Amino acid sequence: MAYQPFDLTGKVALITGGNGGIGLGFGEAIAAAGGDVSIWGRNDAKNAEALERLKAAGPGGTHTAFVCDVADEQDVDRRFAETLEAHGRVDGCFANAGVSARGTSFTEMTIEEWRHVMSVNMEGAFFTFRAATRHMVERSKNGDPFGRLVGTASLAALSGPARNEHYAFSKGGLVSMMNALAIEFARHGVTANAILPGWIETEMTEKAFADPRFHGNVMPRMPMRRWGRPEDFGGIAVYIMSEASGFHTAESFLIDGGYWVF
């Protein structure tokens, strides 16, 4: 018999940026564990493709996809209301949507570049978590104390990549936000944790990975001798969504194949 706390039947996970990469890796594993998944993404065609993959992974669940720009406060509130209408509840909220940026010297960085990264990576997480915590606190007050908040940060929060100060700042700030949320909402049965991916094969990284010089410099520092894959994040998503993680909060889960310590 499977370990019962990892059975996510009846649990609903909302995943922003869930139509590809790490977000879809979260979603497919949650669906396979019996949970229902709602993904938000800006590309309707990608949303539709991802929805089919969710249905294949968890054919017994109810899965949905909504077009949403998390940098738009009103759009987030509307989509959250629609997600609740479709699923009745949201047990786990994964603020996974994010943007990278072209490497620009800090001395030449424009305010437009800075604000673009902040609008998605920080304000988008703020809007999303605010909607989720309002719902989770209301449920708690009605006798249903349970919630999982998950922020997808980055190894960049620790390593501080040169020429990407805006990205590093946004991901370091997200880690701090998760710690603060963990403290404020623990009384409602809500946990808050950050996930820090290392070098993972996604659309965001494909240009870098195709560069022979990058590959030659970075791969020798990778103890696993491979890049990470979206499916490497399924197990942590199921664990966090499950009853098994109820006393585990304010954690930063570094998933990088040992790169940081090598």
C-alpha positions as YAML, in Angstrom:
chain: A
units: angstrom
residues:
- id: 1
  name: MET
  ca: [0.00, 0.00, 0.00]
- id: 2
  name: ALA
  ca: [1.31, 3.46, -0.91]
- id: 3
  name: TYR
  ca: [2.16, 5.91, 1.88]
- id: 4
  name: GLN
  ca: [-1.26, 7.44, 2.45]
- id: 5
  name: PRO
  ca: [-0.26, 11.03, 3.30]
- id: 6
  name: PHE
  ca: [1.02, 11.37, -0.27]
- id: 7
  name: ASP
  ca: [-2.45, 10.67, -1.66]
- id: 8
  name: LEU
  ca: [-3.61, 14.11, -2.86]
- id: 9
  name: THR
  ca: [-7.16, 13.13, -3.72]
- id: 10
  name: GLY
  ca: [-9.42, 16.09, -2.97]
- id: 11
  name: LYS
  ca: [-6.56, 18.60, -2.91]
- id: 12
  name: VAL
  ca: [-6.43, 21.46, -5.44]
- id: 13
  name: ALA
  ca: [-3.21, 23.10, -6.57]
- id: 14
  name: LEU
  ca: [-2.97, 26.39, -8.44]
- id: 15
  name: ILE
  ca: [0.26, 26.81, -10.40]
- id: 16
  name: THR
  ca: [1.14, 30.07, -12.15]
- id: 17
  name: GLY
  ca: [3.39, 29.60, -15.14]
- id: 18
  name: GLY
  ca: [2.14, 26.03, -15.06]
- id: 19
  name: ASN
  ca: [1.96, 25.45, -18.81]
- id: 20
  name: GLY
  ca: [5.59, 24.39, -19.16]
- id: 21
  name: GLY
  ca: [8.94, 23.80, -17.52]
- id: 22
  name: ILE
  ca: [9.14, 23.43, -13.76]
- id: 23
  name: GLY
  ca: [5.52, 24.51, -13.29]
- id: 24
  name: LEU
  ca: [4.24, 21.69, -15.47]
- id: 25
  name: GLY
  ca: [6.62, 19.33, -13.67]
- id: 26
  name: PHE
  ca: [4.87, 20.30, -10.43]
- id: 27
  name: GLY
  ca: [1.44, 19.87, -11.98]
- id: 28
  name: GLU
  ca: [1.92, 16.49, -13.61]
- id: 29
  name: ALA
  ca: [3.20, 14.96, -10.37]
- id: 30
  name: ILE
  ca: [0.35, 16.44, -8.31]
- id: 31
  name: ALA
  ca: [-2.17, 15.14, -10.84]
- id: 32
  name: ALA
  ca: [-0.55, 11.68, -10.79]
- id: 33
  name: ALA
  ca: [-0.86, 11.68, -6.98]
- id: 34
  name: GLY
  ca: [-4.62, 12.24, -7.29]
- id: 35
  name: GLY
  ca: [-4.79, 16.02, -6.92]
- id: 36
  name: ASP
  ca: [-6.65, 18.52, -9.06]
- id: 37
  name: VAL
  ca: [-4.56, 21.16, -10.84]
- id: 38
  name: SER
  ca: [-5.34, 24.60, -12.21]
- id: 39
  name: ILE
  ca: [-2.63, 26.20, -14.31]
- id: 40
  name: TRP
  ca: [-2.30, 29.85, -15.22]
- id: 41
  name: GLY
  ca: [-0.27, 30.98, -18.21]
- id: 42
  name: ARG
  ca: [-0.24, 33.79, -20.74]
- id: 43
  name: ASN
  ca: [-0.23, 31.56, -23.84]
- id: 44
  name: ASP
  ca: [-3.59, 29.96, -24.57]
- id: 45
  name: ALA
  ca: [-2.16, 27.34, -26.94]
- id: 46
  name: LYS
  ca: [0.47, 26.24, -24.41]
- id: 47
  name: ASN
  ca: [-2.20, 26.13, -21.73]
- id: 48
  name: ALA
  ca: [-4.28, 23.77, -23.85]
- id: 49
  name: GLU
  ca: [-1.31, 21.46, -24.50]
- id: 50
  name: ALA
  ca: [-0.40, 21.43, -20.82]
- id: 51
  name: LEU
  ca: [-3.99, 20.67, -19.85]
- id: 52
  name: GLU
  ca: [-3.91, 17.55, -22.02]
- id: 53
  name: ARG
  ca: [-0.73, 16.42, -20.27]
- id: 54
  name: LEU
  ca: [-2.35, 16.95, -16.87]
- id: 55
  name: LYS
  ca: [-5.33, 14.88, -17.92]
- id: 56
  name: ALA
  ca: [-3.02, 12.10, -19.06]
- id: 57
  name: ALA
  ca: [-1.08, 12.21, -15.79]
- id: 58
  name: GLY
  ca: [-4.15, 12.29, -13.56]
- id: 59
  name: PRO
  ca: [-7.14, 11.12, -15.59]
- id: 60
  name: GLY
  ca: [-9.39, 10.94, -12.53]
- id: 61
  name: GLY
  ca: [-8.89, 14.58, -11.57]
- id: 62
  name: THR
  ca: [-10.47, 17.86, -12.54]
- id: 63
  name: HIS
  ca: [-7.90, 20.07, -14.22]
- id: 64
  name: THR
  ca: [-8.28, 23.58, -15.62]
- id: 65
  name: ALA
  ca: [-6.24, 26.22, -17.40]
- id: 66
  name: PHE
  ca: [-6.71, 29.98, -17.43]
- id: 67
  name: VAL
  ca: [-5.00, 32.75, -19.36]
- id: 68
  name: CYS
  ca: [-3.55, 35.15, -16.81]
- id: 69
  name: ASP
  ca: [-0.90, 37.86, -16.62]
- id: 70
  name: VAL
  ca: [0.24, 37.72, -13.01]
- id: 71
  name: ALA
  ca: [1.71, 41.23, -13.28]
- id: 72
  name: ASP
  ca: [-1.86, 42.53, -13.65]
- id: 73
  name: GLU
  ca: [-3.49, 42.85, -10.21]
- id: 74
  name: GLN
  ca: [-7.06, 42.79, -11.49]
- id: 75
  name: ASP
  ca: [-6.38, 39.88, -13.81]
- id: 76
  name: VAL
  ca: [-5.03, 37.83, -10.89]
- id: 77
  name: ASP
  ca: [-8.09, 38.54, -8.75]
- id: 78
  name: ARG
  ca: [-10.45, 37.66, -11.60]
- id: 79
  name: ARG
  ca: [-8.67, 34.42, -12.42]
- id: 80
  name: PHE
  ca: [-8.50, 33.40, -8.77]
- id: 81
  name: ALA
  ca: [-12.27, 33.86, -8.50]
- id: 82
  name: GLU
  ca: [-12.74, 31.76, -11.64]
- id: 83
  name: THR
  ca: [-10.44, 29.07, -10.25]
- id: 84
  name: LEU
  ca: [-12.50, 28.92, -7.07]
- id: 85
  name: GLU
  ca: [-15.68, 28.73, -9.12]
- id: 86
  name: ALA
  ca: [-14.27, 25.78, -11.07]
- id: 87
  name: HIS
  ca: [-12.71, 23.87, -8.16]
- id: 88
  name: GLY
  ca: [-14.44, 25.11, -5.02]
- id: 89
  name: ARG
  ca: [-11.16, 25.59, -3.15]
- id: 90
  name: VAL
  ca: [-7.41, 26.10, -3.52]
- id: 91
  name: ASP
  ca: [-5.25, 24.09, -1.13]
- id: 92
  name: GLY
  ca: [-1.85, 24.85, -2.62]
- id: 93
  name: CYS
  ca: [-0.67, 27.94, -4.45]
- id: 94
  name: PHE
  ca: [2.56, 27.78, -6.46]
- id: 95
  name: ALA
  ca: [3.79, 31.23, -7.53]
- id: 96
  name: ASN
  ca: [5.97, 29.85, -10.29]
- id: 97
  name: ALA
  ca: [5.53, 32.38, -13.11]
- id: 98
  name: GLY
  ca: [8.71, 34.29, -13.76]
- id: 99
  name: VAL
  ca: [10.82, 36.03, -16.35]
- id: 100
  name: SER
  ca: [14.55, 36.16, -16.84]
- id: 101
  name: ALA
  ca: [16.43, 39.04, -18.36]
- id: 102
  name: ARG
  ca: [19.21, 39.61, -20.83]
- id: 103
  name: GLY
  ca: [22.55, 40.08, -19.18]
- id: 104
  name: THR
  ca: [23.04, 43.81, -18.79]
- id: 105
  name: SER
  ca: [25.80, 45.51, -16.84]
- id: 106
  name: PHE
  ca: [24.35, 47.04, -13.70]
- id: 107
  name: THR
  ca: [25.80, 50.39, -14.75]
- id: 108
  name: GLU
  ca: [23.80, 50.28, -17.99]
- id: 109
  name: MET
  ca: [20.58, 48.72, -16.70]
- id: 110
  name: THR
  ca: [17.47, 50.73, -17.49]
- id: 111
  name: ILE
  ca: [14.54, 51.27, -15.18]
- id: 112
  name: GLU
  ca: [12.32, 49.59, -17.79]
- id: 113
  name: GLU
  ca: [14.40, 46.38, -17.59]
- id: 114
  name: TRP
  ca: [14.35, 46.51, -13.80]
- id: 115
  name: ARG
  ca: [10.60, 47.07, -13.55]
- id: 116
  name: HIS
  ca: [9.77, 44.34, -16.06]
- id: 117
  name: VAL
  ca: [11.50, 41.72, -13.92]
- id: 118
  name: MET
  ca: [10.00, 43.06, -10.70]
- id: 119
  name: SER
  ca: [6.48, 43.27, -12.11]
- id: 120
  name: VAL
  ca: [6.34, 39.52, -12.79]
- id: 121
  name: ASN
  ca: [8.76, 37.95, -10.33]
- id: 122
  name: MET
  ca: [7.86, 40.00, -7.26]
- id: 123
  name: GLU
  ca: [4.58, 41.83, -7.81]
- id: 124
  name: GLY
  ca: [3.10, 38.80, -9.58]
- id: 125
  name: ALA
  ca: [3.94, 36.63, -6.58]
- id: 126
  name: PHE
  ca: [2.48, 39.28, -4.25]
- id: 127
  name: PHE
  ca: [-0.82, 39.48, -6.13]
- id: 128
  name: THR
  ca: [-1.09, 35.69, -6.35]
- id: 129
  name: PHE
  ca: [-0.25, 34.95, -2.73]
- id: 130
  name: ARG
  ca: [-2.49, 37.73, -1.48]
- id: 131
  name: ALA
  ca: [-5.48, 36.20, -3.25]
- id: 132
  name: ALA
  ca: [-4.55, 32.73, -1.98]
- id: 133
  name: THR
  ca: [-4.02, 33.74, 1.65]
- id: 134
  name: ARG
  ca: [-7.34, 35.57, 1.78]
- id: 135
  name: HIS
  ca: [-9.03, 32.37, 0.69]
- id: 136
  name: MET
  ca: [-7.02, 30.12, 3.02]
- id: 137
  name: VAL
  ca: [-7.60, 32.33, 6.07]
- id: 138
  name: GLU
  ca: [-11.32, 32.40, 5.36]
- id: 139
  name: ARG
  ca: [-11.38, 28.60, 5.13]
- id: 140
  name: SER
  ca: [-9.42, 28.34, 8.37]
- id: 141
  name: LYS
  ca: [-11.89, 30.55, 10.19]
- id: 142
  name: ASN
  ca: [-14.64, 28.24, 8.93]
- id: 143
  name: GLY
  ca: [-12.93, 25.20, 10.44]
- id: 144
  name: ASP
  ca: [-10.78, 24.08, 7.50]
- id: 145
  name: PRO
  ca: [-7.18, 25.07, 8.39]
- id: 146
  name: PHE
  ca: [-4.93, 23.96, 5.55]
- id: 147
  name: GLY
  ca: [-2.84, 25.73, 2.95]
- id: 148
  name: ARG
  ca: [0.41, 25.46, 1.05]
- id: 149
  name: LEU
  ca: [2.23, 28.47, -0.39]
- id: 150
  name: VAL
  ca: [5.19, 27.75, -2.65]
- id: 151
  name: GLY
  ca: [7.42, 30.30, -4.36]
- id: 152
  name: THR
  ca: [9.73, 29.28, -7.18]
- id: 153
  name: ALA
  ca: [12.89, 31.26, -6.50]
- id: 154
  name: SER
  ca: [16.30, 30.36, -7.94]
- id: 155
  name: LEU
  ca: [19.87, 29.46, -7.16]
- id: 156
  name: ALA
  ca: [20.44, 33.07, -8.20]
- id: 157
  name: ALA
  ca: [19.03, 34.11, -4.82]
- id: 158
  name: LEU
  ca: [22.23, 32.67, -3.33]
- id: 159
  name: SER
  ca: [24.83, 33.01, -6.06]
- id: 160
  name: GLY
  ca: [24.10, 36.53, -7.21]
- id: 161
  name: PRO
  ca: [24.78, 36.24, -10.96]
- id: 162
  name: ALA
  ca: [26.67, 39.19, -12.43]
- id: 163
  name: ARG
  ca: [24.78, 41.31, -14.96]
- id: 164
  name: ASN
  ca: [21.49, 39.95, -13.59]
- id: 165
  name: GLU
  ca: [21.14, 41.93, -10.40]
- id: 166
  name: HIS
  ca: [17.46, 42.54, -11.07]
- id: 167
  name: TYR
  ca: [16.74, 38.82, -11.40]
- id: 168
  name: ALA
  ca: [18.82, 37.95, -8.32]
- id: 169
  name: PHE
  ca: [17.08, 40.67, -6.31]
- id: 170
  name: SER
  ca: [13.64, 39.42, -7.30]
- id: 171
  name: LYS
  ca: [14.43, 35.82, -6.33]
- id: 172
  name: GLY
  ca: [16.15, 36.74, -3.07]
- id: 173
  name: GLY
  ca: [13.15, 38.88, -2.17]
- id: 174
  name: LEU
  ca: [10.84, 35.97, -2.88]
- id: 175
  name: VAL
  ca: [12.72, 33.77, -0.40]
- id: 176
  name: SER
  ca: [12.29, 36.45, 2.27]
- id: 177
  name: MET
  ca: [8.60, 36.77, 1.43]
- id: 178
  name: MET
  ca: [8.08, 33.02, 1.92]
- id: 179
  name: ASN
  ca: [9.69, 33.18, 5.37]
- id: 180
  name: ALA
  ca: [7.42, 36.05, 6.38]
- id: 181
  name: LEU
  ca: [4.31, 34.28, 5.05]
- id: 182
  name: ALA
  ca: [5.29, 31.15, 6.98]
- id: 183
  name: ILE
  ca: [5.29, 33.07, 10.24]
- id: 184
  name: GLU
  ca: [2.13, 35.09, 9.67]
- id: 185
  name: PHE
  ca: [-0.11, 32.27, 8.49]
- id: 186
  name: ALA
  ca: [1.12, 29.28, 10.49]
- id: 187
  name: ARG
  ca: [-1.79, 29.72, 12.90]
- id: 188
  name: HIS
  ca: [-4.13, 28.94, 10.00]
- id: 189
  name: GLY
  ca: [-2.45, 25.66, 9.12]
- id: 190
  name: VAL
  ca: [-0.71, 27.29, 6.16]
- id: 191
  name: THR
  ca: [2.92, 26.53, 5.34]
- id: 192
  name: ALA
  ca: [5.13, 28.64, 3.06]
- id: 193
  name: ASN
  ca: [8.29, 27.41, 1.39]
- id: 194
  name: ALA
  ca: [10.61, 28.42, -1.43]
- id: 195
  name: ILE
  ca: [12.05, 26.16, -4.11]
- id: 196
  name: LEU
  ca: [15.41, 27.17, -5.56]
- id: 197
  name: PRO
  ca: [16.12, 25.44, -8.89]
- id: 198
  name: GLY
  ca: [19.63, 25.29, -10.27]
- id: 199
  name: TRP
  ca: [20.37, 24.81, -13.98]
- id: 200
  name: ILE
  ca: [17.21, 23.24, -15.38]
- id: 201
  name: GLU
  ca: [16.30, 22.46, -19.00]
- id: 202
  name: THR
  ca: [13.37, 24.80, -19.78]
- id: 203
  name: GLU
  ca: [12.49, 27.35, -22.43]
- id: 204
  name: MET
  ca: [14.07, 30.00, -20.22]
- id: 205
  name: THR
  ca: [17.49, 28.33, -20.30]
- id: 206
  name: GLU
  ca: [17.61, 26.73, -23.75]
- id: 207
  name: LYS
  ca: [19.61, 29.58, -25.31]
- id: 208
  name: ALA
  ca: [22.29, 29.35, -22.61]
- id: 209
  name: PHE
  ca: [22.46, 25.57, -22.79]
- id: 210
  name: ALA
  ca: [22.96, 25.74, -26.57]
- id: 211
  name: ASP
  ca: [26.09, 27.85, -26.09]
- id: 212
  name: PRO
  ca: [29.17, 25.55, -26.18]
- id: 213
  name: ARG
  ca: [31.18, 27.97, -24.03]
- id: 214
  name: PHE
  ca: [28.49, 28.01, -21.33]
- id: 215
  name: HIS
  ca: [28.22, 24.23, -21.42]
- id: 216
  name: GLY
  ca: [31.98, 23.84, -21.16]
- id: 217
  name: ASN
  ca: [32.22, 26.19, -18.18]
- id: 218
  name: VAL
  ca: [29.21, 25.02, -16.19]
- id: 219
  name: MET
  ca: [28.83, 21.28, -16.78]
- id: 220
  name: PRO
  ca: [32.20, 20.37, -15.14]
- id: 221
  name: ARG
  ca: [30.83, 21.92, -11.92]
- id: 222
  name: MET
  ca: [27.70, 19.75, -12.05]
- id: 223
  name: PRO
  ca: [28.22, 16.69, -9.81]
- id: 224
  name: MET
  ca: [25.27, 14.88, -11.44]
- id: 225
  name: ARG
  ca: [26.79, 15.50, -14.89]
- id: 226
  name: ARG
  ca: [23.42, 16.46, -16.33]
- id: 227
  name: TRP
  ca: [21.08, 19.42, -16.37]
- id: 228
  name: GLY
  ca: [17.99, 19.29, -14.20]
- id: 229
  name: ARG
  ca: [14.65, 18.45, -15.76]
- id: 230
  name: PRO
  ca: [11.09, 19.60, -14.91]
- id: 231
  name: GLU
  ca: [10.20, 16.12, -13.64]
- id: 232
  name: ASP
  ca: [12.91, 16.48, -10.98]
- id: 233
  name: PHE
  ca: [10.50, 18.81, -9.19]
- id: 234
  name: GLY
  ca: [7.51, 16.49, -9.03]
- id: 235
  name: GLY
  ca: [8.45, 14.80, -5.77]
- id: 236
  name: ILE
  ca: [8.91, 18.01, -3.82]
- id: 237
  name: ALA
  ca: [5.58, 19.32, -5.11]
- id: 238
  name: VAL
  ca: [3.73, 16.21, -3.94]
- id: 239
  name: TYR
  ca: [5.48, 16.31, -0.57]
- id: 240
  name: ILE
  ca: [4.64, 19.96, 0.05]
- id: 241
  name: MET
  ca: [1.02, 19.51, -1.03]
- id: 242
  name: SER
  ca: [0.61, 16.49, 1.23]
- id: 243
  name: GLU
  ca: [-0.29, 16.10, 4.89]
- id: 244
  name: ALA
  ca: [3.26, 14.81, 5.43]
- id: 245
  name: SER
  ca: [4.70, 18.34, 5.21]
- id: 246
  name: GLY
  ca: [2.39, 19.95, 7.74]
- id: 247
  name: PHE
  ca: [5.20, 20.85, 10.18]
- id: 248
  name: HIS
  ca: [7.71, 21.84, 7.50]
- id: 249
  name: THR
  ca: [7.64, 25.56, 6.77]
- id: 250
  name: ALA
  ca: [9.93, 28.52, 6.05]
- id: 251
  name: GLU
  ca: [12.24, 26.20, 4.14]
- id: 252
  name: SER
  ca: [14.30, 26.91, 1.02]
- id: 253
  name: PHE
  ca: [14.55, 23.70, -0.98]
- id: 254
  name: LEU
  ca: [17.66, 23.91, -3.15]
- id: 255
  name: ILE
  ca: [17.32, 21.48, -6.06]
- id: 256
  name: ASP
  ca: [20.43, 21.86, -8.20]
- id: 257
  name: GLY
  ca: [22.13, 18.46, -8.46]
- id: 258
  name: GLY
  ca: [24.80, 19.51, -5.96]
- id: 259
  name: TYR
  ca: [26.02, 22.46, -8.05]
- id: 260
  name: TRP
  ca: [26.04, 25.01, -5.22]
- id: 261
  name: VAL
  ca: [28.16, 22.99, -2.80]
- id: 262
  name: PHE
  ca: [30.62, 21.58, -5.34]
...
